[in-house]
Amino acid sequence: MSLGRPTFFAMGVNLALVSVAMVYILITHSRDFANMIRLAEENSRLANLDVLTNLPNRRQFFDKLHEWLRNAARNDKRFVVGGVDLDGFKSVNDVFGHVTGDQVLIETGRRLKDISNEGVLLARLGGDEFGIILEGDVSEAQINDYGERICTALRSPFLLSNVTVQIAGSIGFATYPEAGTTPELLFERADYALNHVKQHARGRSVIFSREHEIEIRQFASIERCLRNADLDRELSLNFQPIYDVVRQEVVAFEALARWDSRELGRVPPDEFIPVAERADLINNLTHILLRKALACARTWPEGVRISFNLSVRDIGSAEAILKIITIIENSGVAPERIDLEVTETALMRDFNKGSECLKALKALGVHIALDDFGTGYSSLSYVHRLPLDKIKIDRSFIKEIETQENCRDIVKSMIDLCRNLKLACVIEGMETKEQAEILRGLGGRMMQGYYFGKPMPADAVPGFLAATDQVPANCAIVSVAG
Ligand code: C2E
Ligand code: CA
Ligand code: CA
């Protein structure tokens, strides 16, 4: 350009313009690129985060679990995996709505964070399920201590904007490498411990142990035998009388399943029913047992009712209910003579569906009884929303009734509750005359326990009914007031 030649001048201008344009393009592209990186980072953050609680989500939890395990295997390190599940959360959601449910989850995340230190990875795995990974060589005592602290934190009431709710949390832990050496197995074991504690000691924490290992093997063998069994032949029923202490007569029998396995011998229902539920075999069992129970009841006097236990899967779908209805209709037993028992825990799995299914059954004319009452959560808040006719007070309250005043108070208030709600009330598990007398004094009328009769085979029922003298009469009223 300094030479003043027009051609060079034009070339110079051209070059300058191109340079400016290129710098401009470079700057905008680099800005877009930086934005893209930011977006990608944000995307991956969101993809790995639970938006409600701001905790890592399921995906990140399992990514980390894989990573930790690889690390631990390489460096001979130990660590712990845990699963937390809220007890009573479903009913909070059902009764108070999802907004309240969300608040409970947010607050749960906050409480978990508050009691966890640096070396802990917390995640929300979905629903009311949380995951934990504890770094380092943590002793059993430390794990238990941490678990207890979580339980305590979750037990204290949740003061939300419009209500106060009370739930609890159960926790299962599994240690690496004892409980498993793959991420999947390790988590499965923590989950097993969790389900175990939920069934046996809700609101507590437990570490996967050798006993669990043995139990898993037993479960597997029960499941295998159940699958190979000729259930029509091997299943039978025992019948336990339910006694009306005012009318002084047997008013019903509860049908209790018995399984005489060819390979395992007699297996108690507490053991094979849960296996059948988990292995998805329960519907078939229920149908066989119900048919048998009703065939027996058909031979009894009209005034004697039959009580039959349904499991959670039996009230889980329209098909299952239809099948039960068909069996009842074909049985020749009037539906009005039949009580179907469901447990609170079964209903709580899916309150709305369960309650719909019960309504369908009730429309047929059968009565519905709530079994093991008092052992679940927030019982009182939903009892009136279920189509119930009867409540059965769990026998755990009766064991100590002679010595524990608070047991008497609890039973008394449950009896009063039934009266107020116009529900019949059966008390379970009295084994002695003294217990029966106290219960009668508290206003109890219908009773089912070893004192009035143990479960008996079908062919013993007519004799038992005939010999009413066998049934302890004159259960005197005693006052336990004061
Ligand atoms: P459940 O429905 O609460 O049945 C009552 C259980 O308490 C029976 O145990 C009965 O023998 C026992 N029992 C009754 N009175 C007393 C007493 O005074 N003292 C003591 N210690 N126990 C007493 P069983 O027959 O072993 O049944 C256990 C559980 O298995 C039942 O508890 C029920 O949950 C389940 N079950 C039994 N039969 C069936 C069935 O046909 N279907 C389903 N889904 N579950 C069943
Ligand atoms: Ca029952
Ligand atoms: Ca019961």
Short mmCIF file of C-alpha atoms and ligand atoms in Angstrom, two decimals:
data_model
loop_
_atom_site.label_atom_id
_atom_site.label_comp_id
_atom_site.label_asym_id
_atom_site.label_seq_id
_atom_site.Cartn_x
_atom_site.Cartn_y
_atom_site.Cartn_z
CA MET A 1 0.00 0.00 0.00
CA SER A 2 2.94 2.36 0.82
CA LEU A 3 4.15 2.01 -2.78
CA GLY A 4 0.86 3.59 -3.86
CA ARG A 5 0.28 1.04 -6.60
CA PRO A 6 -3.47 0.58 -7.12
CA THR A 7 -3.23 -3.23 -7.56
CA PHE A 8 -1.19 -3.66 -4.38
CA PHE A 9 -3.47 -1.21 -2.62
CA ALA A 10 -6.54 -3.26 -3.57
CA MET A 11 -4.79 -6.46 -2.47
CA GLY A 12 -3.87 -4.89 0.90
CA VAL A 13 -7.44 -3.76 1.56
CA ASN A 14 -8.68 -7.17 0.54
CA LEU A 15 -6.27 -8.93 2.91
CA ALA A 16 -7.20 -6.61 5.77
CA LEU A 17 -10.92 -7.24 5.21
CA VAL A 18 -10.45 -10.97 5.02
CA SER A 19 -8.40 -10.90 8.23
CA VAL A 20 -11.05 -8.92 10.06
CA ALA A 21 -13.75 -11.28 8.81
CA MET A 22 -11.71 -14.28 9.88
CA VAL A 23 -11.03 -12.88 13.33
CA TYR A 24 -14.73 -12.15 13.67
CA ILE A 25 -15.67 -15.67 12.63
CA LEU A 26 -13.03 -17.08 14.97
CA ILE A 27 -14.36 -15.11 17.92
CA THR A 28 -18.02 -16.03 17.36
CA HIS A 29 -17.16 -19.67 16.76
CA SER A 30 -15.05 -19.85 19.84
CA ARG A 31 -17.90 -18.28 21.87
CA ASP A 32 -20.38 -20.81 20.44
CA PHE A 33 -17.95 -23.58 21.15
CA ALA A 34 -17.49 -22.48 24.75
CA ASN A 35 -21.27 -22.34 25.09
CA MET A 36 -21.58 -25.81 23.67
CA ILE A 37 -19.08 -27.15 26.18
CA ARG A 38 -20.97 -25.42 28.98
CA LEU A 39 -24.24 -26.93 27.72
CA ALA A 40 -22.71 -30.36 27.44
CA GLU A 41 -21.45 -30.08 31.00
CA GLU A 42 -24.84 -28.89 32.19
CA ASN A 43 -26.53 -31.75 30.32
CA SER A 44 -24.32 -34.34 31.85
CA ARG A 45 -24.82 -32.73 35.28
CA LEU A 46 -28.60 -32.89 34.83
CA ALA A 47 -28.45 -36.41 33.44
CA ASN A 48 -26.61 -37.46 36.58
CA LEU A 49 -28.60 -35.48 39.10
CA ASP A 50 -31.99 -35.96 40.67
CA VAL A 51 -33.81 -32.70 40.09
CA LEU A 52 -36.03 -32.98 43.17
CA THR A 53 -33.41 -33.57 45.85
CA ASN A 54 -30.34 -32.32 43.98
CA LEU A 55 -28.61 -35.57 44.90
CA PRO A 56 -26.85 -37.80 42.37
CA ASN A 57 -29.40 -39.98 40.57
CA ARG A 58 -29.57 -43.70 39.90
CA ARG A 59 -27.31 -43.48 36.84
CA GLN A 60 -24.55 -41.65 38.67
CA PHE A 61 -24.91 -43.95 41.67
CA PHE A 62 -24.28 -47.04 39.56
CA ASP A 63 -21.49 -45.36 37.56
CA LYS A 64 -19.77 -44.52 40.84
CA LEU A 65 -20.43 -47.97 42.25
CA HIS A 66 -18.67 -49.53 39.23
CA GLU A 67 -15.83 -47.05 39.60
CA TRP A 68 -15.40 -47.64 43.36
CA LEU A 69 -15.46 -51.36 42.92
CA ARG A 70 -12.79 -51.27 40.21
CA ASN A 71 -10.68 -49.07 42.46
CA ALA A 72 -11.20 -51.20 45.52
CA ALA A 73 -10.38 -54.38 43.63
CA ARG A 74 -7.17 -52.87 42.28
CA ASN A 75 -6.00 -51.44 45.61
CA ASP A 76 -7.33 -54.12 47.94
CA LYS A 77 -9.69 -51.63 49.60
CA ARG A 78 -13.05 -52.10 51.27
CA PHE A 79 -16.25 -50.10 51.05
CA VAL A 80 -19.94 -50.34 51.89
CA VAL A 81 -23.11 -50.03 49.81
CA GLY A 82 -26.44 -49.18 51.40
CA GLY A 83 -30.05 -48.76 50.38
CA VAL A 84 -32.60 -46.66 52.28
CA ASP A 85 -36.33 -47.07 51.82
CA LEU A 86 -38.99 -44.98 53.49
CA ASP A 87 -41.72 -46.75 55.44
CA GLY A 88 -45.09 -45.13 55.16
CA PHE A 89 -44.16 -42.87 52.25
CA LYS A 90 -46.77 -44.39 49.95
CA SER A 91 -49.56 -43.59 52.32
CA VAL A 92 -48.29 -40.01 52.69
CA ASN A 93 -48.46 -39.69 48.90
CA ASP A 94 -51.90 -41.28 48.75
CA VAL A 95 -53.42 -39.43 51.65
CA PHE A 96 -51.81 -35.98 51.33
CA GLY A 97 -50.95 -35.84 47.62
CA HIS A 98 -47.79 -35.67 45.54
CA VAL A 99 -46.76 -32.15 46.50
CA THR A 100 -46.49 -33.21 50.12
CA GLY A 101 -44.76 -36.42 49.01
CA ASP A 102 -42.17 -34.36 47.12
CA GLN A 103 -41.56 -32.20 50.19
CA VAL A 104 -40.92 -35.34 52.25
CA LEU A 105 -38.37 -36.55 49.69
CA ILE A 106 -36.57 -33.21 49.58
CA GLU A 107 -36.42 -33.10 53.37
CA THR A 108 -35.25 -36.72 53.49
CA GLY A 109 -32.38 -35.86 51.13
CA ARG A 110 -31.48 -32.91 53.34
CA ARG A 111 -31.51 -35.00 56.53
CA LEU A 112 -29.37 -37.70 54.95
CA LYS A 113 -26.88 -35.08 53.81
CA ASP A 114 -26.78 -33.49 57.26
CA ILE A 115 -25.64 -36.65 59.01
CA SER A 116 -23.26 -37.86 56.32
CA ASN A 117 -19.62 -36.77 56.12
CA GLU A 118 -17.26 -36.25 53.19
CA GLY A 119 -16.59 -39.89 52.36
CA VAL A 120 -20.24 -40.72 51.75
CA LEU A 121 -21.95 -40.73 48.38
CA LEU A 122 -25.71 -40.21 48.66
CA ALA A 123 -28.09 -40.70 45.75
CA ARG A 124 -31.79 -40.83 45.09
CA LEU A 125 -32.42 -44.02 43.17
CA GLY A 126 -36.06 -43.28 42.39
CA GLY A 127 -39.36 -43.17 44.26
CA ASP A 128 -38.67 -43.25 47.98
CA GLU A 129 -35.46 -45.19 47.54
CA PHE A 130 -32.03 -43.74 48.34
CA GLY A 131 -28.57 -45.21 47.81
CA ILE A 132 -25.42 -44.83 49.88
CA ILE A 133 -21.76 -45.66 49.28
CA LEU A 134 -19.41 -45.42 52.28
CA GLU A 135 -15.77 -44.99 51.50
CA GLY A 136 -12.94 -46.78 53.24
CA ASP A 137 -12.48 -49.45 55.84
CA VAL A 138 -15.57 -48.88 57.97
CA SER A 139 -16.11 -51.21 60.91
CA GLU A 140 -19.37 -53.02 61.50
CA ALA A 141 -19.96 -50.89 64.59
CA GLN A 142 -19.48 -47.72 62.55
CA ILE A 143 -21.90 -48.92 59.88
CA ASN A 144 -24.50 -49.75 62.52
CA ASP A 145 -23.95 -46.42 64.19
CA TYR A 146 -24.42 -44.55 60.90
CA GLY A 147 -27.52 -46.62 60.13
CA GLU A 148 -29.02 -45.86 63.53
CA ARG A 149 -28.35 -42.16 63.04
CA ILE A 150 -30.23 -42.25 59.72
CA CYS A 151 -33.15 -44.09 61.31
CA THR A 152 -33.32 -41.58 64.13
CA ALA A 153 -33.16 -38.66 61.71
CA LEU A 154 -35.99 -40.06 59.57
CA ARG A 155 -38.19 -40.96 62.53
CA SER A 156 -38.56 -37.39 63.75
CA PRO A 157 -41.71 -35.74 62.37
CA PHE A 158 -41.59 -33.85 59.06
CA LEU A 159 -43.02 -30.38 59.62
CA LEU A 160 -44.18 -29.41 56.14
CA SER A 161 -45.97 -26.30 54.98
CA ASN A 162 -49.48 -27.57 55.62
CA VAL A 163 -49.15 -30.85 57.53
CA THR A 164 -46.89 -32.76 59.85
CA VAL A 165 -46.18 -36.31 58.76
CA GLN A 166 -44.39 -39.13 60.47
CA ILE A 167 -42.60 -41.82 58.53
CA ALA A 168 -39.57 -44.01 59.13
CA GLY A 169 -36.69 -45.35 57.11
CA SER A 170 -35.26 -48.86 56.83
CA ILE A 171 -31.69 -49.42 55.69
CA GLY A 172 -29.79 -52.40 54.34
CA PHE A 173 -25.98 -52.43 54.00
CA ALA A 174 -23.66 -54.76 52.15
CA THR A 175 -19.88 -54.72 52.56
CA TYR A 176 -17.31 -55.23 49.83
CA PRO A 177 -15.84 -57.79 49.37
CA GLU A 178 -17.72 -60.05 51.87
CA ALA A 179 -21.24 -59.64 50.46
CA GLY A 180 -20.35 -59.63 46.79
CA THR A 181 -17.64 -58.82 44.28
CA THR A 182 -19.66 -57.33 41.44
CA PRO A 183 -21.57 -54.04 41.62
CA GLU A 184 -24.84 -55.80 40.78
CA LEU A 185 -24.46 -58.51 43.41
CA LEU A 186 -23.35 -56.04 46.04
CA PHE A 187 -26.35 -53.82 45.47
CA GLU A 188 -28.69 -56.81 45.30
CA ARG A 189 -27.43 -57.95 48.70
CA ALA A 190 -27.88 -54.52 50.26
CA ASP A 191 -31.39 -54.59 48.81
CA TYR A 192 -31.97 -58.05 50.26
CA ALA A 193 -30.90 -56.84 53.70
CA LEU A 194 -33.20 -53.85 53.25
CA ASN A 195 -36.21 -55.97 52.36
CA HIS A 196 -35.40 -58.27 55.22
CA VAL A 197 -35.36 -55.46 57.74
CA LYS A 198 -38.56 -54.02 56.25
CA GLN A 199 -40.30 -57.31 56.88
CA HIS A 200 -38.92 -58.03 60.32
CA ALA A 201 -37.93 -54.80 62.01
CA ARG A 202 -39.14 -51.79 60.07
CA GLY A 203 -37.43 -48.52 60.76
CA ARG A 204 -34.08 -50.17 61.55
CA SER A 205 -30.82 -50.79 59.76
CA VAL A 206 -29.11 -54.10 59.09
CA ILE A 207 -25.93 -55.40 57.43
CA PHE A 208 -26.11 -58.31 54.98
CA SER A 209 -24.81 -61.34 56.91
CA ARG A 210 -24.15 -65.05 56.66
CA GLU A 211 -27.65 -65.74 57.97
CA HIS A 212 -29.05 -63.83 55.02
CA GLU A 213 -26.86 -65.86 52.72
CA ILE A 214 -28.25 -69.09 54.19
CA GLU A 215 -31.78 -67.74 53.96
CA ILE A 216 -31.31 -66.92 50.27
CA ARG A 217 -30.29 -70.52 49.67
CA GLN A 218 -33.30 -71.77 51.66
CA PHE A 219 -35.60 -69.46 49.70
CA ALA A 220 -34.16 -70.79 46.47
CA SER A 221 -34.79 -74.36 47.53
CA ILE A 222 -38.35 -73.59 48.70
CA GLU A 223 -39.00 -71.86 45.39
CA ARG A 224 -37.64 -74.83 43.42
CA CYS A 225 -39.81 -77.25 45.42
CA LEU A 226 -42.87 -75.04 45.06
CA ARG A 227 -42.42 -75.02 41.30
CA ASN A 228 -42.10 -78.80 41.14
CA ALA A 229 -44.83 -79.52 43.67
CA ASP A 230 -48.18 -81.10 42.99
CA LEU A 231 -49.80 -78.26 44.91
CA ASP A 232 -53.33 -79.61 44.57
CA ARG A 233 -52.23 -82.64 46.57
CA GLU A 234 -49.62 -81.12 48.84
CA LEU A 235 -51.52 -78.03 50.01
CA SER A 236 -54.12 -78.33 52.72
CA LEU A 237 -55.78 -76.13 55.30
CA ASN A 238 -56.08 -75.97 59.03
CA PHE A 239 -58.96 -74.12 60.60
CA GLN A 240 -58.76 -72.03 63.75
CA PRO A 241 -61.97 -71.09 65.57
CA ILE A 242 -63.00 -67.48 66.16
CA TYR A 243 -65.05 -67.38 69.34
CA ASP A 244 -67.71 -64.90 70.42
CA VAL A 245 -67.33 -64.62 74.19
CA VAL A 246 -70.75 -62.99 74.63
CA ARG A 247 -72.76 -65.53 72.64
CA GLN A 248 -70.33 -68.19 73.83
CA GLU A 249 -70.07 -69.91 70.49
CA VAL A 250 -67.78 -70.34 67.56
CA VAL A 251 -68.75 -67.76 64.95
CA ALA A 252 -66.12 -68.50 62.31
CA PHE A 253 -63.00 -70.41 61.38
CA GLU A 254 -59.91 -68.89 59.80
CA ALA A 255 -58.39 -71.04 57.06
CA LEU A 256 -54.60 -71.36 57.46
CA ALA A 257 -52.49 -72.85 54.70
CA ARG A 258 -50.33 -75.94 55.28
CA TRP A 259 -47.84 -77.34 52.80
CA ASP A 260 -46.49 -80.88 53.06
CA SER A 261 -43.73 -80.87 50.51
CA ARG A 262 -42.53 -84.21 49.17
CA GLU A 263 -38.94 -83.04 49.50
CA LEU A 264 -38.95 -80.60 52.42
CA GLY A 265 -41.68 -82.01 54.65
CA ARG A 266 -44.04 -79.58 56.33
CA VAL A 267 -43.14 -75.98 55.56
CA PRO A 268 -44.87 -73.27 57.65
CA PRO A 269 -46.90 -70.62 55.78
CA ASP A 270 -44.68 -67.83 57.15
CA GLU A 271 -41.93 -69.38 55.03
CA PHE A 272 -43.58 -70.49 51.81
CA ILE A 273 -46.15 -67.70 51.33
CA PRO A 274 -43.47 -64.96 51.03
CA VAL A 275 -41.50 -67.16 48.61
CA ALA A 276 -44.62 -67.80 46.54
CA GLU A 277 -45.28 -64.05 46.49
CA ARG A 278 -41.78 -63.24 45.32
CA ALA A 279 -41.70 -66.04 42.74
CA ASP A 280 -45.06 -64.95 41.35
CA LEU A 281 -46.68 -68.27 42.24
CA ILE A 282 -49.05 -66.95 44.87
CA ASN A 283 -52.13 -66.51 42.67
CA ASN A 284 -52.17 -70.18 41.84
CA LEU A 285 -51.73 -71.08 45.53
CA THR A 286 -54.52 -68.75 46.54
CA HIS A 287 -56.91 -70.29 44.01
CA ILE A 288 -56.21 -73.84 45.15
CA LEU A 289 -56.49 -72.90 48.83
CA LEU A 290 -59.65 -70.84 48.36
CA ARG A 291 -61.38 -73.67 46.51
CA LYS A 292 -60.44 -76.09 49.27
CA ALA A 293 -61.44 -73.72 52.06
CA LEU A 294 -64.85 -73.04 50.55
CA ALA A 295 -65.46 -76.74 49.90
CA CYS A 296 -64.97 -77.32 53.63
CA ALA A 297 -67.07 -74.33 54.68
CA ARG A 298 -69.94 -75.61 52.55
CA THR A 299 -70.32 -78.54 54.95
CA TRP A 300 -70.46 -76.37 58.08
CA PRO A 301 -73.60 -74.96 59.74
CA GLU A 302 -74.93 -71.83 57.98
CA GLY A 303 -74.16 -69.62 60.96
CA VAL A 304 -70.44 -70.35 60.93
CA ARG A 305 -68.37 -68.02 58.78
CA ILE A 306 -65.14 -68.74 56.93
CA SER A 307 -62.19 -66.35 57.01
CA PHE A 308 -59.58 -66.57 54.26
CA ASN A 309 -56.22 -64.79 53.84
CA LEU A 310 -55.43 -62.94 50.62
CA SER A 311 -51.92 -61.88 49.80
CA VAL A 312 -50.77 -58.62 48.29
CA ARG A 313 -50.63 -60.03 44.74
CA ASP A 314 -54.20 -61.25 45.04
CA ILE A 315 -55.47 -57.71 45.32
CA GLY A 316 -53.08 -56.27 42.77
CA SER A 317 -54.96 -56.67 39.50
CA ALA A 318 -58.43 -56.90 38.01
CA GLU A 319 -57.72 -60.39 36.61
CA ALA A 320 -56.68 -61.73 39.98
CA ILE A 321 -59.85 -60.35 41.54
CA LEU A 322 -62.05 -61.74 38.77
CA LYS A 323 -60.62 -65.19 39.30
CA ILE A 324 -61.32 -64.99 43.04
CA ILE A 325 -64.87 -63.82 42.35
CA THR A 326 -65.40 -66.76 39.98
CA ILE A 327 -64.17 -69.26 42.57
CA ILE A 328 -66.50 -67.79 45.19
CA GLU A 329 -69.47 -67.79 42.82
CA ASN A 330 -68.89 -71.43 41.92
CA SER A 331 -68.32 -72.57 45.49
CA GLY A 332 -71.90 -72.88 46.69
CA VAL A 333 -71.02 -70.82 49.77
CA ALA A 334 -72.98 -67.58 50.14
CA PRO A 335 -70.54 -64.64 49.76
CA GLU A 336 -72.09 -63.12 52.90
CA ARG A 337 -70.56 -65.95 54.92
CA ILE A 338 -67.05 -65.21 53.72
CA ASP A 339 -64.48 -62.86 55.28
CA LEU A 340 -61.44 -62.04 53.19
CA GLU A 341 -58.45 -60.93 55.25
CA VAL A 342 -55.86 -58.52 53.91
CA THR A 343 -52.94 -57.02 55.77
CA GLU A 344 -52.19 -53.38 56.12
CA THR A 345 -48.74 -53.85 54.56
CA ALA A 346 -50.33 -55.48 51.53
CA LEU A 347 -52.69 -52.56 51.09
CA MET A 348 -49.95 -50.01 51.50
CA ARG A 349 -48.07 -51.25 48.43
CA ASP A 350 -50.66 -49.52 46.30
CA PHE A 351 -53.41 -48.04 48.37
CA ASN A 352 -55.69 -46.94 45.53
CA LYS A 353 -55.49 -50.12 43.52
CA GLY A 354 -55.87 -52.26 46.65
CA SER A 355 -58.87 -50.33 47.80
CA GLU A 356 -60.49 -50.57 44.32
CA CYS A 357 -60.00 -54.34 44.32
CA LEU A 358 -61.53 -54.62 47.77
CA LYS A 359 -64.56 -52.63 46.61
CA ALA A 360 -65.04 -55.05 43.72
CA LEU A 361 -64.96 -57.99 46.14
CA LYS A 362 -67.25 -56.28 48.55
CA ALA A 363 -69.78 -55.66 45.80
CA LEU A 364 -70.09 -59.43 45.62
CA GLY A 365 -71.25 -59.51 49.23
CA VAL A 366 -68.13 -60.80 51.00
CA HIS A 367 -66.84 -59.03 54.10
CA ILE A 368 -63.38 -57.54 54.27
CA ALA A 369 -61.17 -57.82 57.36
CA LEU A 370 -57.97 -55.87 58.00
CA ASP A 371 -55.45 -58.38 59.39
CA ASP A 372 -52.54 -57.80 61.79
CA PHE A 373 -53.91 -54.38 62.64
CA GLY A 374 -51.52 -52.10 64.50
CA THR A 375 -48.31 -53.47 63.03
CA GLY A 376 -48.14 -51.11 60.06
CA TYR A 377 -47.82 -47.37 59.73
CA SER A 378 -50.20 -44.44 60.27
CA SER A 379 -53.02 -46.93 60.47
CA LEU A 380 -55.66 -44.56 61.73
CA SER A 381 -55.37 -42.08 58.90
CA TYR A 382 -56.74 -44.37 56.24
CA VAL A 383 -58.84 -47.00 57.99
CA HIS A 384 -62.02 -45.06 57.32
CA ARG A 385 -61.19 -44.81 53.61
CA LEU A 386 -61.19 -48.55 53.10
CA PRO A 387 -64.29 -50.67 52.50
CA LEU A 388 -63.75 -52.62 55.74
CA ASP A 389 -66.14 -54.66 57.86
CA LYS A 390 -63.76 -56.01 60.42
CA ILE A 391 -60.42 -55.37 62.04
CA LYS A 392 -58.17 -58.04 63.53
CA ILE A 393 -55.93 -56.78 66.32
CA ASP A 394 -52.47 -58.30 65.98
CA ARG A 395 -51.33 -60.78 68.58
CA SER A 396 -48.15 -58.84 69.34
CA PHE A 397 -50.24 -56.57 71.59
CA ILE A 398 -51.66 -59.49 73.54
CA LYS A 399 -48.40 -61.17 74.59
CA GLU A 400 -47.63 -58.62 77.29
CA ILE A 401 -51.16 -57.62 78.10
CA GLU A 402 -51.01 -58.95 81.66
CA THR A 403 -47.91 -57.00 82.58
CA GLN A 404 -47.86 -53.96 80.30
CA GLU A 405 -50.38 -51.26 80.98
CA ASN A 406 -49.65 -49.52 77.68
CA CYS A 407 -50.54 -52.73 75.79
CA ARG A 408 -53.91 -52.68 77.52
CA ASP A 409 -54.35 -49.00 76.63
CA ILE A 410 -53.49 -49.61 72.99
CA VAL A 411 -55.84 -52.59 72.70
CA LYS A 412 -58.59 -50.66 74.45
CA SER A 413 -58.27 -47.75 72.06
CA MET A 414 -58.28 -50.09 69.06
CA ILE A 415 -61.47 -51.75 70.35
CA ASP A 416 -63.02 -48.31 70.86
CA LEU A 417 -61.93 -47.23 67.41
CA CYS A 418 -63.70 -50.24 65.88
CA ARG A 419 -66.82 -49.44 67.84
CA ASN A 420 -66.79 -45.81 66.67
CA LEU A 421 -66.23 -46.82 63.07
CA LYS A 422 -68.92 -49.51 63.42
CA LEU A 423 -66.48 -52.23 62.51
CA ALA A 424 -66.41 -55.70 63.98
CA CYS A 425 -63.28 -56.46 65.94
CA VAL A 426 -61.42 -59.76 66.38
CA ILE A 427 -58.56 -60.00 68.85
CA GLU A 428 -55.86 -62.53 68.01
CA GLY A 429 -53.39 -64.56 69.99
CA MET A 430 -54.72 -65.03 73.53
CA GLU A 431 -53.11 -68.16 74.92
CA THR A 432 -54.28 -68.07 78.53
CA LYS A 433 -57.50 -67.63 80.47
CA GLU A 434 -56.04 -64.53 82.15
CA GLN A 435 -55.37 -62.84 78.81
CA ALA A 436 -58.85 -63.68 77.54
CA GLU A 437 -60.42 -62.26 80.68
CA ILE A 438 -58.49 -59.03 80.48
CA LEU A 439 -59.49 -58.66 76.82
CA ARG A 440 -63.11 -59.22 77.62
CA GLY A 441 -62.83 -56.61 80.35
CA LEU A 442 -61.51 -54.16 77.76
CA GLY A 443 -64.63 -54.70 75.66
CA GLY A 444 -63.32 -57.43 73.35
CA ARG A 445 -65.94 -59.81 72.04
CA MET A 446 -64.59 -61.90 69.18
CA MET A 447 -61.42 -63.78 69.98
CA GLN A 448 -59.07 -66.08 68.13
CA GLY A 449 -56.18 -67.68 69.96
CA TYR A 450 -54.77 -70.95 71.21
CA TYR A 451 -56.85 -70.57 74.38
CA PHE A 452 -60.06 -70.94 72.38
CA GLY A 453 -58.68 -73.47 69.94
CA LYS A 454 -55.56 -74.18 67.92
CA PRO A 455 -55.68 -74.53 64.14
CA MET A 456 -57.08 -78.00 63.37
CA PRO A 457 -57.44 -80.16 60.27
CA ALA A 458 -60.73 -79.96 58.36
CA ASP A 459 -62.04 -83.26 59.67
CA ALA A 460 -61.73 -82.10 63.28
CA VAL A 461 -64.05 -79.14 62.74
CA PRO A 462 -67.44 -80.90 63.03
CA GLY A 463 -66.39 -82.57 66.28
CA PHE A 464 -65.11 -79.28 67.65
CA LEU A 465 -68.40 -77.58 66.82
CA ALA A 466 -70.45 -80.41 68.32
CA ALA A 467 -68.56 -80.45 71.58
CA THR A 468 -69.14 -76.84 72.52
CA ASP A 469 -68.20 -77.82 76.04
CA GLN A 470 -64.65 -78.11 74.77
CA VAL A 471 -64.67 -74.42 74.21
CA PRO A 472 -63.85 -72.70 77.46
CA ALA A 473 -67.05 -70.95 78.48
CA ASN A 474 -67.67 -68.47 81.29
CA CYS A 475 -64.90 -66.17 80.40
CA ALA A 476 -65.70 -63.88 83.31
CA ILE A 477 -65.68 -60.12 82.98
CA VAL A 478 -62.93 -58.57 85.04
CA SER A 479 -62.29 -54.93 85.48
CA VAL A 480 -58.86 -53.67 84.63
CA ALA A 481 -59.74 -50.04 85.10
CA GLY A 482 -57.10 -48.06 86.97
P1 C2E B 1 -52.24 -64.75 60.32
O1 C2E B 1 -53.18 -64.50 59.19
O2 C2E B 1 -52.06 -63.65 61.30
O3 C2E B 1 -52.75 -66.07 61.01
C1 C2E B 1 -52.74 -66.28 62.37
C2 C2E B 1 -51.51 -67.00 62.78
O4 C2E B 1 -51.38 -66.90 64.18
C3 C2E B 1 -51.56 -68.49 62.45
O5 C2E B 1 -50.24 -68.93 62.19
C4 C2E B 1 -52.04 -69.07 63.77
O6 C2E B 1 -51.70 -70.41 63.94
C5 C2E B 1 -51.31 -68.18 64.75
N1 C2E B 1 -51.97 -68.12 66.05
C6 C2E B 1 -53.28 -68.10 66.30
N2 C2E B 1 -53.52 -68.01 67.64
C7 C2E B 1 -52.32 -67.98 68.22
C8 C2E B 1 -51.89 -67.90 69.58
O7 C2E B 1 -52.68 -67.87 70.52
N3 C2E B 1 -50.55 -67.85 69.82
C9 C2E B 1 -49.65 -67.90 68.81
N4 C2E B 1 -48.36 -67.87 69.12
N5 C2E B 1 -50.01 -67.99 67.52
C10 C2E B 1 -51.33 -68.02 67.23
P2 C2E B 1 -49.90 -69.75 60.89
O8 C2E B 1 -50.97 -70.72 60.57
O9 C2E B 1 -48.51 -70.25 61.06
O10 C2E B 1 -49.93 -68.64 59.77
C11 C2E B 1 -48.97 -67.65 59.72
C12 C2E B 1 -49.27 -66.62 58.68
O11 C2E B 1 -49.16 -67.15 57.36
C13 C2E B 1 -50.69 -66.08 58.75
O12 C2E B 1 -50.77 -65.12 59.76
C14 C2E B 1 -50.83 -65.50 57.37
O13 C2E B 1 -50.24 -64.26 57.29
C15 C2E B 1 -50.07 -66.48 56.52
N6 C2E B 1 -51.02 -67.41 55.93
C16 C2E B 1 -51.52 -68.56 56.43
N7 C2E B 1 -52.37 -69.12 55.56
C17 C2E B 1 -52.42 -68.32 54.48
C18 C2E B 1 -53.13 -68.35 53.23
O14 C2E B 1 -53.92 -69.26 52.93
N8 C2E B 1 -52.90 -67.33 52.36
C19 C2E B 1 -52.05 -66.31 52.64
N9 C2E B 1 -51.88 -65.33 51.73
N10 C2E B 1 -51.38 -66.23 53.81
C20 C2E B 1 -51.57 -67.22 54.71
CA CA B 2 -55.14 -63.84 58.95
CA CA B 3 -53.41 -61.96 61.93
#
